[in-house]
Short mmCIF file of C-alpha atoms in Angstrom, two decimals:
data_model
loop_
_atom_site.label_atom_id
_atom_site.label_comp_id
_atom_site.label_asym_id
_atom_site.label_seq_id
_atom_site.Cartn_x
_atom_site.Cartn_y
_atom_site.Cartn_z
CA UNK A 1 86.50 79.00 76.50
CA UNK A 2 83.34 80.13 74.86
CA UNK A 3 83.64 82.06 71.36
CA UNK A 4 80.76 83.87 69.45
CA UNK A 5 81.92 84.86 66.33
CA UNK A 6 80.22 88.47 64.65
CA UNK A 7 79.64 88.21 60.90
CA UNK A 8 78.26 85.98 58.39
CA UNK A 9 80.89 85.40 55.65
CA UNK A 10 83.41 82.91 54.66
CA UNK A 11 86.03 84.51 56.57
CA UNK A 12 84.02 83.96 59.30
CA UNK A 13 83.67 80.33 58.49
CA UNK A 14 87.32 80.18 58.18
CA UNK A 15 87.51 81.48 61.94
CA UNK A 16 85.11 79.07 63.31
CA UNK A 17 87.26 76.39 61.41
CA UNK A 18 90.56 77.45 62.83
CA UNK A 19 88.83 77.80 66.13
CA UNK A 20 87.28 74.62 66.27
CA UNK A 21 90.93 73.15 66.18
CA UNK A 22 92.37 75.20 69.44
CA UNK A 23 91.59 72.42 72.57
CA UNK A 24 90.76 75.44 74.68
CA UNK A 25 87.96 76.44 72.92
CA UNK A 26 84.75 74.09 74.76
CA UNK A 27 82.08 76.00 72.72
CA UNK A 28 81.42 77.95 69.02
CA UNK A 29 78.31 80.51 68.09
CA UNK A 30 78.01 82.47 65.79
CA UNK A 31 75.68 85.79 64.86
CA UNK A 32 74.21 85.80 62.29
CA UNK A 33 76.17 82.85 60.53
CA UNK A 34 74.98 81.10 57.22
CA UNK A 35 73.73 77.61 55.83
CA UNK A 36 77.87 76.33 56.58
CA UNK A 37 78.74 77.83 59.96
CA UNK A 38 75.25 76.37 61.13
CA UNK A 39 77.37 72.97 60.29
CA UNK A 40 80.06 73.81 63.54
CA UNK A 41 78.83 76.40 65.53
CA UNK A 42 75.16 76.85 67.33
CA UNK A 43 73.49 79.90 65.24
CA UNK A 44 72.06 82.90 66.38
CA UNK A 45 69.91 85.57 64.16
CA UNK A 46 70.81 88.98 65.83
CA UNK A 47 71.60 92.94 64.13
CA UNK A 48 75.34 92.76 64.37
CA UNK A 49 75.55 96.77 64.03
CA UNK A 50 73.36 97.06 67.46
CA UNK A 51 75.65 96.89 70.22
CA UNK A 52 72.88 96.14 72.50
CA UNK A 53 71.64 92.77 70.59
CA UNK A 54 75.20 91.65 70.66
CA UNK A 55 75.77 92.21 73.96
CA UNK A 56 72.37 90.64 75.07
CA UNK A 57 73.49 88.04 73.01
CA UNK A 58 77.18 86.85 74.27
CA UNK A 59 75.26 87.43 78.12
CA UNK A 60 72.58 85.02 76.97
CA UNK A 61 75.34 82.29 75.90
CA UNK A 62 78.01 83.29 78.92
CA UNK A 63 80.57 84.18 75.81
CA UNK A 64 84.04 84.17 77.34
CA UNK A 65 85.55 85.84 73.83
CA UNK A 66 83.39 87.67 71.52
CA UNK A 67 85.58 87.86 67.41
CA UNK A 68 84.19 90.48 65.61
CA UNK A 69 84.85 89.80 61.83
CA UNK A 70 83.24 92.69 59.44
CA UNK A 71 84.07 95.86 59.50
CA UNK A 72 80.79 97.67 59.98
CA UNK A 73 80.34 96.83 63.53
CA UNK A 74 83.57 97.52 64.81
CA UNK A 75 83.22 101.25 62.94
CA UNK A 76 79.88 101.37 64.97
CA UNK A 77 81.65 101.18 68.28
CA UNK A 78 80.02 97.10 68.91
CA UNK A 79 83.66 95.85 70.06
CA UNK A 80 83.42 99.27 72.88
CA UNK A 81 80.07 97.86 74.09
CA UNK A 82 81.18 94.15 74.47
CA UNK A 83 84.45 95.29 76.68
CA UNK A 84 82.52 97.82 78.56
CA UNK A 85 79.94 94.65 79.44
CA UNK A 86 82.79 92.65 81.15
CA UNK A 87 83.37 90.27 77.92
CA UNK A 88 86.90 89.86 76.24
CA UNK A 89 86.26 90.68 72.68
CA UNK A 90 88.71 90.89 69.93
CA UNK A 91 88.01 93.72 67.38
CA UNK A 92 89.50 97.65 67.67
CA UNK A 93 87.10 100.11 69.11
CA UNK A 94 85.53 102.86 67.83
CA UNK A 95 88.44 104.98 67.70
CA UNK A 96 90.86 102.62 66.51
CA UNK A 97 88.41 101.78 64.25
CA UNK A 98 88.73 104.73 62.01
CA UNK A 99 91.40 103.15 60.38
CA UNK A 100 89.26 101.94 58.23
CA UNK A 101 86.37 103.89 58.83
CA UNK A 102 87.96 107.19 57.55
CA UNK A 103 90.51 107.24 54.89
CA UNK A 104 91.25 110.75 55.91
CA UNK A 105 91.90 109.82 59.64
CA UNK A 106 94.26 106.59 58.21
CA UNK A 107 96.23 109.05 56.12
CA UNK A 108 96.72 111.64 58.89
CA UNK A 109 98.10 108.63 61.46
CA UNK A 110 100.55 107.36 58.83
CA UNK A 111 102.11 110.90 58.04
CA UNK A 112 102.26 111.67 61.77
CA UNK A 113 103.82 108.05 62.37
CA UNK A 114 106.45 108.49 59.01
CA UNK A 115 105.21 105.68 56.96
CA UNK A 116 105.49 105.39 53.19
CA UNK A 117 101.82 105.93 51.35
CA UNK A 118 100.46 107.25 48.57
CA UNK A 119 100.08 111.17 47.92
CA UNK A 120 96.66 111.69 47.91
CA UNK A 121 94.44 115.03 48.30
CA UNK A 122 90.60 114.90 49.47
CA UNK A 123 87.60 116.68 47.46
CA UNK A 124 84.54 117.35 49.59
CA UNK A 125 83.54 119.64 46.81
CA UNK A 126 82.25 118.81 43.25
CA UNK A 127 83.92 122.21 42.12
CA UNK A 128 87.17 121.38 42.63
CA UNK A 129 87.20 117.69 41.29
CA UNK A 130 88.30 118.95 37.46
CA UNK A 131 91.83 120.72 39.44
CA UNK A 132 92.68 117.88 41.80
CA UNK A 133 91.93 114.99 38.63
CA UNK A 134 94.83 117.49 36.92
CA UNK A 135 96.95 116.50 39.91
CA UNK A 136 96.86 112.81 39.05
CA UNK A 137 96.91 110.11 37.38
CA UNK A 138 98.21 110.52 33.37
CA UNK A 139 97.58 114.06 33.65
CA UNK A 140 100.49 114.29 36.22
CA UNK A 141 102.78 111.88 34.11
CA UNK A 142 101.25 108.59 36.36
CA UNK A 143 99.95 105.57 35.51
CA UNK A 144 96.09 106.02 36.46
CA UNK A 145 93.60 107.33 38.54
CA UNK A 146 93.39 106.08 41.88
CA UNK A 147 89.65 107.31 42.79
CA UNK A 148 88.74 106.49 47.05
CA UNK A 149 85.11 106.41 48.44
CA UNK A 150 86.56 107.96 52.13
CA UNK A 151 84.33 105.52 53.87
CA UNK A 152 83.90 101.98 54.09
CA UNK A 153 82.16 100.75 50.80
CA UNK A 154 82.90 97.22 51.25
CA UNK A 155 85.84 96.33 48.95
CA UNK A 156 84.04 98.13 45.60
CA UNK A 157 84.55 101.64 46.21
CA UNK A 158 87.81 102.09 44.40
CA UNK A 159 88.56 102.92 40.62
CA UNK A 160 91.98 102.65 39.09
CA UNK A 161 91.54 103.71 35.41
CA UNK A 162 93.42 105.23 32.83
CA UNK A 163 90.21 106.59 31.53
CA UNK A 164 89.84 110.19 33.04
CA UNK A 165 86.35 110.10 31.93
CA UNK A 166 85.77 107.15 34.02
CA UNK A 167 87.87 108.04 37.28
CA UNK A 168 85.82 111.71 36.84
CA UNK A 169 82.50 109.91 36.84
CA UNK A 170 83.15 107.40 39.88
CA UNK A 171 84.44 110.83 42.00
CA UNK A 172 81.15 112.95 41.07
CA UNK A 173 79.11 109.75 41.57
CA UNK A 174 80.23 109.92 45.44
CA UNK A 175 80.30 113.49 45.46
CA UNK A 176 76.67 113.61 44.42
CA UNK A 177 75.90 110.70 47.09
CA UNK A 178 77.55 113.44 49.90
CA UNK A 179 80.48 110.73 50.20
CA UNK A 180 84.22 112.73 50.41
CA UNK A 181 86.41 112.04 47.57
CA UNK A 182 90.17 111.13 48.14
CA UNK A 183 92.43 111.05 44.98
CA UNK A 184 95.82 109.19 45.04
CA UNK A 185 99.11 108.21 43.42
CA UNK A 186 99.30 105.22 41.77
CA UNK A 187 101.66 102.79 43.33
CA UNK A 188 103.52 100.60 41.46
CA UNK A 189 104.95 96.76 41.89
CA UNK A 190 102.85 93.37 43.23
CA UNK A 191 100.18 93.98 46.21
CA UNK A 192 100.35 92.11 49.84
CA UNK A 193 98.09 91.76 52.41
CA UNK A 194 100.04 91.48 55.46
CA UNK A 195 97.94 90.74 58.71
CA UNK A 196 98.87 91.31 62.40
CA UNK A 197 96.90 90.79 65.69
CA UNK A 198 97.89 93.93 67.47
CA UNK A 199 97.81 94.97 71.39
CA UNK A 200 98.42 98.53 72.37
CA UNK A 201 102.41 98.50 70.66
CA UNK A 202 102.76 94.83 70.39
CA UNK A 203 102.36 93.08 67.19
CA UNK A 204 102.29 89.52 65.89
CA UNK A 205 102.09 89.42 61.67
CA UNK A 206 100.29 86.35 60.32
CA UNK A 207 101.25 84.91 56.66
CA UNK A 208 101.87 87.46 53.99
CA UNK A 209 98.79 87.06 51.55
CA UNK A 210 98.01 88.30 48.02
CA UNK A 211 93.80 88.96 46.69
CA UNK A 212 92.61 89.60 43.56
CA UNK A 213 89.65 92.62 43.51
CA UNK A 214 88.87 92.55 39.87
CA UNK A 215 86.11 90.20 38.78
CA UNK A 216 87.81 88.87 35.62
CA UNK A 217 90.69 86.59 34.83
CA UNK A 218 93.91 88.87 34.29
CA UNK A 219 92.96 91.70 36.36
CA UNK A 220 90.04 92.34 34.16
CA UNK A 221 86.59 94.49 35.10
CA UNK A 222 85.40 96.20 38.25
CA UNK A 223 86.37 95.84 41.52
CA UNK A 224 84.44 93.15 44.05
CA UNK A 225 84.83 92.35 47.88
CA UNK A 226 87.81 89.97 46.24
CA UNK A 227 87.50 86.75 43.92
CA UNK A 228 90.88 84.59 45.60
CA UNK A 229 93.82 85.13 47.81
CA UNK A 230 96.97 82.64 48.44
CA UNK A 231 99.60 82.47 50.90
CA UNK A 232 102.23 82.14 51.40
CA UNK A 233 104.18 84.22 49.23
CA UNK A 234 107.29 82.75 47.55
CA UNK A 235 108.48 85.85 46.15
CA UNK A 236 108.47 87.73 48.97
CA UNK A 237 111.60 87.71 50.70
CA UNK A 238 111.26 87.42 54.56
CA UNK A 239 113.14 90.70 54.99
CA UNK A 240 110.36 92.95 53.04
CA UNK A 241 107.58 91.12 55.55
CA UNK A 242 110.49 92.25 58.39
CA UNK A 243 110.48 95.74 57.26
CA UNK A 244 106.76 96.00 56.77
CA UNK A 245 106.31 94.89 60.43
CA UNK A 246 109.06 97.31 62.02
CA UNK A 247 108.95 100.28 59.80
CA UNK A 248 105.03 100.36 59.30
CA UNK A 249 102.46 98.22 61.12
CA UNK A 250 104.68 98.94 64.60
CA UNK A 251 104.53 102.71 64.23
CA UNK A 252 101.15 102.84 63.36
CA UNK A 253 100.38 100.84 66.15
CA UNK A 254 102.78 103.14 68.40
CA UNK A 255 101.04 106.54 67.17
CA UNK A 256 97.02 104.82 67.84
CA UNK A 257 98.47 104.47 71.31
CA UNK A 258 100.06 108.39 71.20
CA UNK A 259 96.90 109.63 69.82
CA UNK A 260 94.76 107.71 73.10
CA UNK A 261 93.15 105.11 70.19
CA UNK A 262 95.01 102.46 70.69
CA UNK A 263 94.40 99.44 68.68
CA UNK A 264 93.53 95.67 69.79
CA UNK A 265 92.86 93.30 66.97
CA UNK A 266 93.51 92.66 63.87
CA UNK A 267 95.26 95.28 62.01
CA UNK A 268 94.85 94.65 58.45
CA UNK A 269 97.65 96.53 55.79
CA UNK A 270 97.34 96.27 52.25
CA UNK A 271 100.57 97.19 50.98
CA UNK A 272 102.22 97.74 47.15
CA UNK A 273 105.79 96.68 47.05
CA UNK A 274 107.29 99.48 44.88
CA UNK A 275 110.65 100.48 43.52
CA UNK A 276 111.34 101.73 46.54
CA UNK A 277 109.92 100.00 48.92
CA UNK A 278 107.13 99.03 50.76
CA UNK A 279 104.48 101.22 50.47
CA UNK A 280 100.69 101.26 52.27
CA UNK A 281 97.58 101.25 49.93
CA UNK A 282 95.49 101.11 52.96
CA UNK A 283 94.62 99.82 56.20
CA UNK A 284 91.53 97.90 57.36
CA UNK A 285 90.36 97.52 61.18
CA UNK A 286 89.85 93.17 61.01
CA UNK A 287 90.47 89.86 59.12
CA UNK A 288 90.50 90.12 54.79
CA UNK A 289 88.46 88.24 53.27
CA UNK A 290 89.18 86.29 51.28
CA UNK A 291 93.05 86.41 52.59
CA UNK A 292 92.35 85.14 55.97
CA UNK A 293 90.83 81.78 54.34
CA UNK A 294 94.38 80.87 52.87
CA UNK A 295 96.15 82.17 55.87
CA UNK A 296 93.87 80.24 58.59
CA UNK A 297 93.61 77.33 57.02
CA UNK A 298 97.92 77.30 57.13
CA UNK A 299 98.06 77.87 60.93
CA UNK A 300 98.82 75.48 63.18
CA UNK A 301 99.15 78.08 66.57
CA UNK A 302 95.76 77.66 68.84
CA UNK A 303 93.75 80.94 67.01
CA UNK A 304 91.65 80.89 70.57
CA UNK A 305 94.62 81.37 72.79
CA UNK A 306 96.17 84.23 70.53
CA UNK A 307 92.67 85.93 70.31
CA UNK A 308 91.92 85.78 73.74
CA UNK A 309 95.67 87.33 74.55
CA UNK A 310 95.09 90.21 72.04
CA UNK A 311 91.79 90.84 73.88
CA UNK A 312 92.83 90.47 77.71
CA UNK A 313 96.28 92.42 77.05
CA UNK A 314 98.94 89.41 77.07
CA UNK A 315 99.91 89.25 73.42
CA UNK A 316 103.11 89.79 74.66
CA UNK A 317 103.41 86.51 76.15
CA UNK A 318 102.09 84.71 73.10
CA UNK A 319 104.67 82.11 71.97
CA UNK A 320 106.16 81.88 68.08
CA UNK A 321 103.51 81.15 65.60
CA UNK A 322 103.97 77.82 64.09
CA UNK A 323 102.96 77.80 60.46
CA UNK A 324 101.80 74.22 57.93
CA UNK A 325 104.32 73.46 55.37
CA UNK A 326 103.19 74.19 51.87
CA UNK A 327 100.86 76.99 50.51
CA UNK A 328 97.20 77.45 50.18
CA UNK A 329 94.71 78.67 47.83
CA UNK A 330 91.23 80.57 47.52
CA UNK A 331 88.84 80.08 44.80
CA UNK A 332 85.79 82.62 45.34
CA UNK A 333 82.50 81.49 43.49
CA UNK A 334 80.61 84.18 42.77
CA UNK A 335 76.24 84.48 41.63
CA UNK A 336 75.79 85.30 38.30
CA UNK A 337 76.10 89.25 37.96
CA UNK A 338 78.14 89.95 40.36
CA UNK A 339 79.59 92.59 41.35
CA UNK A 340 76.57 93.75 40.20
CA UNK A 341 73.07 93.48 41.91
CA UNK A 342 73.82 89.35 42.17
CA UNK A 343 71.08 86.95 41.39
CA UNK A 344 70.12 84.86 44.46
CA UNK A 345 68.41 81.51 45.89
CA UNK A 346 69.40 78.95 43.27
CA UNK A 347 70.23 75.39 44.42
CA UNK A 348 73.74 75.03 44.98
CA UNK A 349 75.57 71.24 44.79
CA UNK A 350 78.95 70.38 46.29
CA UNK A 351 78.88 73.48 48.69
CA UNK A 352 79.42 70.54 51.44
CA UNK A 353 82.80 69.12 50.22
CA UNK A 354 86.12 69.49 52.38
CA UNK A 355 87.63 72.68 51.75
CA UNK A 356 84.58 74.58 50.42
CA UNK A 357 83.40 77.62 52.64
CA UNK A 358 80.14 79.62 52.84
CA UNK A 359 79.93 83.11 52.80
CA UNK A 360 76.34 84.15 50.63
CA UNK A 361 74.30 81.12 51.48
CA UNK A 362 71.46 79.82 53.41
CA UNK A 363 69.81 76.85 53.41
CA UNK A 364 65.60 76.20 52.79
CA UNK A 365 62.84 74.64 54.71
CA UNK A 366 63.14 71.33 52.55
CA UNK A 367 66.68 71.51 53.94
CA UNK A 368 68.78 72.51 50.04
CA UNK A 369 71.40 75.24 50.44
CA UNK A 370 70.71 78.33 48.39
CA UNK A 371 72.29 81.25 47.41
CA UNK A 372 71.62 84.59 49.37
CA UNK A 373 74.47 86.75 48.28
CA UNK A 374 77.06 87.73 46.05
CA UNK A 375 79.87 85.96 47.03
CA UNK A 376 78.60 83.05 48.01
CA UNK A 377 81.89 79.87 48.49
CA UNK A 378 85.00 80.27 49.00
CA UNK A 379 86.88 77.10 48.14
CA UNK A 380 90.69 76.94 49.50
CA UNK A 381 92.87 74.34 48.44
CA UNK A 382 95.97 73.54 50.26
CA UNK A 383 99.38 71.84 49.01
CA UNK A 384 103.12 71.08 49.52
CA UNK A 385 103.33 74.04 47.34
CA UNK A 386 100.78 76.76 45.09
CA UNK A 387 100.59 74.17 42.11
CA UNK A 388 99.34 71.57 44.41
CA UNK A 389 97.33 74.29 46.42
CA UNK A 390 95.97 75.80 42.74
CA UNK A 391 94.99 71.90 42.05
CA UNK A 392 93.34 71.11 44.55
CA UNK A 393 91.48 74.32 45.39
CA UNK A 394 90.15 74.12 41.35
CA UNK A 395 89.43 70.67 41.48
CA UNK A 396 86.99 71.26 44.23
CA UNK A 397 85.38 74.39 42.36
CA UNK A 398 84.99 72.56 39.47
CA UNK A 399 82.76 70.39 41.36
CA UNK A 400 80.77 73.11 42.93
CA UNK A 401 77.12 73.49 40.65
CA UNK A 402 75.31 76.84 40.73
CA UNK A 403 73.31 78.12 38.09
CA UNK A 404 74.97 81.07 36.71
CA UNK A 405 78.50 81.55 38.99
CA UNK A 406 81.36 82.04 37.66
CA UNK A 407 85.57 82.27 39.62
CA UNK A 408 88.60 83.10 38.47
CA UNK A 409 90.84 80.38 36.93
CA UNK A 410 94.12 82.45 37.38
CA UNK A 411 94.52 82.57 41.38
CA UNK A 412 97.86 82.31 42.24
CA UNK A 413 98.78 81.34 38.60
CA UNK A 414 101.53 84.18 37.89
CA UNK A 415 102.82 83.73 41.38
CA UNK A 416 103.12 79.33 40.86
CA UNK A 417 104.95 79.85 37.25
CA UNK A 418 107.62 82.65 38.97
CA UNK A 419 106.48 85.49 37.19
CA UNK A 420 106.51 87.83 39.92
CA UNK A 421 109.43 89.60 41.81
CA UNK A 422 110.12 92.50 43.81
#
């Protein structure tokens, strides 16, 4: 089996990786990659939001299964194209893609399907914003503002602020851009990532994961595309991960499939584990990053084969997932003002060490790997448990030289010395 992977991240590094270890899979490429996938899988420069190039593309290199990793493409309708070509491809279509793509269209599925969420109101008009903000946050006896871009804005287009000056701002910042506003509860208790590669009603859930969005140790600053993720979770007892899968993910699923969208992929749900219960922050339309670098990197299953059954509709016929002892650990390394406009092509050293994965890089005509992005490694560590997982994964950043970067020392740290519980 052929695979071209779509994307050019570090969780599309950590697909390659986990692909590169199925025996079915005879050959990796990858569109448009970076200076690290060029390392495992042959590289090709194409526009992965033109359905056309990509297409032309997995023809050109007889692709028997075409992974689709960002978001962008599959909200374009790229994963429709690839299918309607003949090609197995594993990424939601259009429709189904709205999951993420819409906000609005997520909230109406999970209220028609019964699942816990947030309250949350949409403002498409800069006149009401002052009302709704009265709805929310401290001004309705919460704990903040929860302030939604309704489209995708790539992991930074969410404020959570006790500041009502601040949540106002970010709301009539979109507003002004034309972008629909959509104001929610804030949800209480310890955030999971739970993923599941989906067919039609079936559903398979990966490792429960946890990120960290805000750029500073502690929870500190804005949010970013995410600076670390672990997983497993030790404090999350296998009966929450059971509920999430039978009392949310599967009726989601069952209502795509009511409403004619029906989803094949990877259904993402970001989840807060309240007081009373699980409850969905949102849902996203393919792999986390960086989550699916921790998970991947703990899976032992053939990722081809279960790919290729999500795609060709025989999930259902997938056998148990079989899991590595221990935990793992990402370490995102991040160019020096990020998450604002980053600072690019410096040098980087140690970007070639076990463990460390490229997302923002590419690599010269003298042949040194530079930076080319915000994000740019994501290092994962992996252990008998998180404190071996933290170690290593630190050790190996530590190493890592880049003018300017800067990661998180506390990934995973709360969750290694027991101080979280549900």
């Amino acid at each position: 089996m052929r695979v071209l992977v779509i994307g050019s991240g570090a969780r599309e590094h950590a697909l390659l990786l986990a692909l590169k270890r199925d025996p079915q899979v005879t050959g990796l490429a990858v569109a448009p990659g970076n200076a690290g996938t060029a390392l495992i899988a042959d590289q090709h420069n194409v526009d992965v939001g033109s359905a056309d190039a990509v297409v032309a593309l997995a023809r050109s290199i007889a692709a028997d299964l075409v992974v689709i990793g960002p978001e962008v493409p599959l909200v374009l309708g790229v994963a429709d194209a690839v299918r309607a070509a003949g090609i197995a491809c594993f990424g939601p279509g259009k429709d189904a893609a709205r999951i993420e793509g819409s906000k609005a269209f997520a909230k109406d599925v999970m209220t028609a399907a019964g699942v816990p969420t947030a309250i949350s109101e949409m403002v498409d008009n800069p006149a009401h914003l002052d009302a709704a903000l009265n709805r929310f946050g401290p001004a309705a006896g919460q704990q903040a503002w929860v302030v939604k871009d309704d489209g995708l804005a790539a992991g930074k287009g969410v404020v959570v602020t006790a500041d009502r000056d601040a949540a106002r701002a970010h709301a009539a910042s979109l507003l002004d851009d034309g972008h629909p506003v959509l104001l929610e509860s804030f949800l209480d208790g310890p955030e999971v990532s739970l993923f599941c590669v989906v067919d039609g009603e079936t559903v398979v859930p990966l490792l429960p994961a946890q990120d960290f969005k805000r750029v500073g140790d502690g929870d500190t600053g804005p949010n970013t595309g995410g600076m670390g993720a672990y997983a497993p979770l030790p404090w999350l007892p296998d009966a929450i991960t059971d509920q999430i899968v039978n009392d949310i993910v599967k009726p989601v699923a069952a209502e795509m499939v009511r409403r004619g969208s029906s989803f094949s992929g990877l259904l993402y749900a970001g989840l807060a584990i309240t007081s009373a219960g699980p409850s969905v922050v949102e849902f996203n339309c393919r792999f986390g990053d960086p989550e699916t670098q921790s998970v991947l990197s703990l899976l032992e299953s053939p990722l081809g084969q279960l790919l290729h059954a999500a795609a060709t509709g025989s999930l259902d016929e997938v056998e148990p997932l079989r899991w590595q002892p221990g935990a793992a650990v990402t370490v995102v390394i991040a160019a020096e003002h990020y998450p604002g406009r980053p600072r690019v092509g410096d040098v980087i050293t140690g970007s070639e060490a076990a463990g460390v994965l490229h997302a923002g890089t590419a690599r010269r005509d003298d042949g040194a790997v530079v930076s080319s992005g915000g994000r740019v490694l994501a290092v994962v560590g992996t252990g008998l448990d998180l404190a071996a997982a933290r170690a290593a994964a630190y050790t190996t950043a530590g190493a890592v030289r880049l003018p300017g970067s800067h990661f998180r020392s506390d990934i995973a740290l709360r969750a290694e010395r027991g101080e979280i519980s549900v």
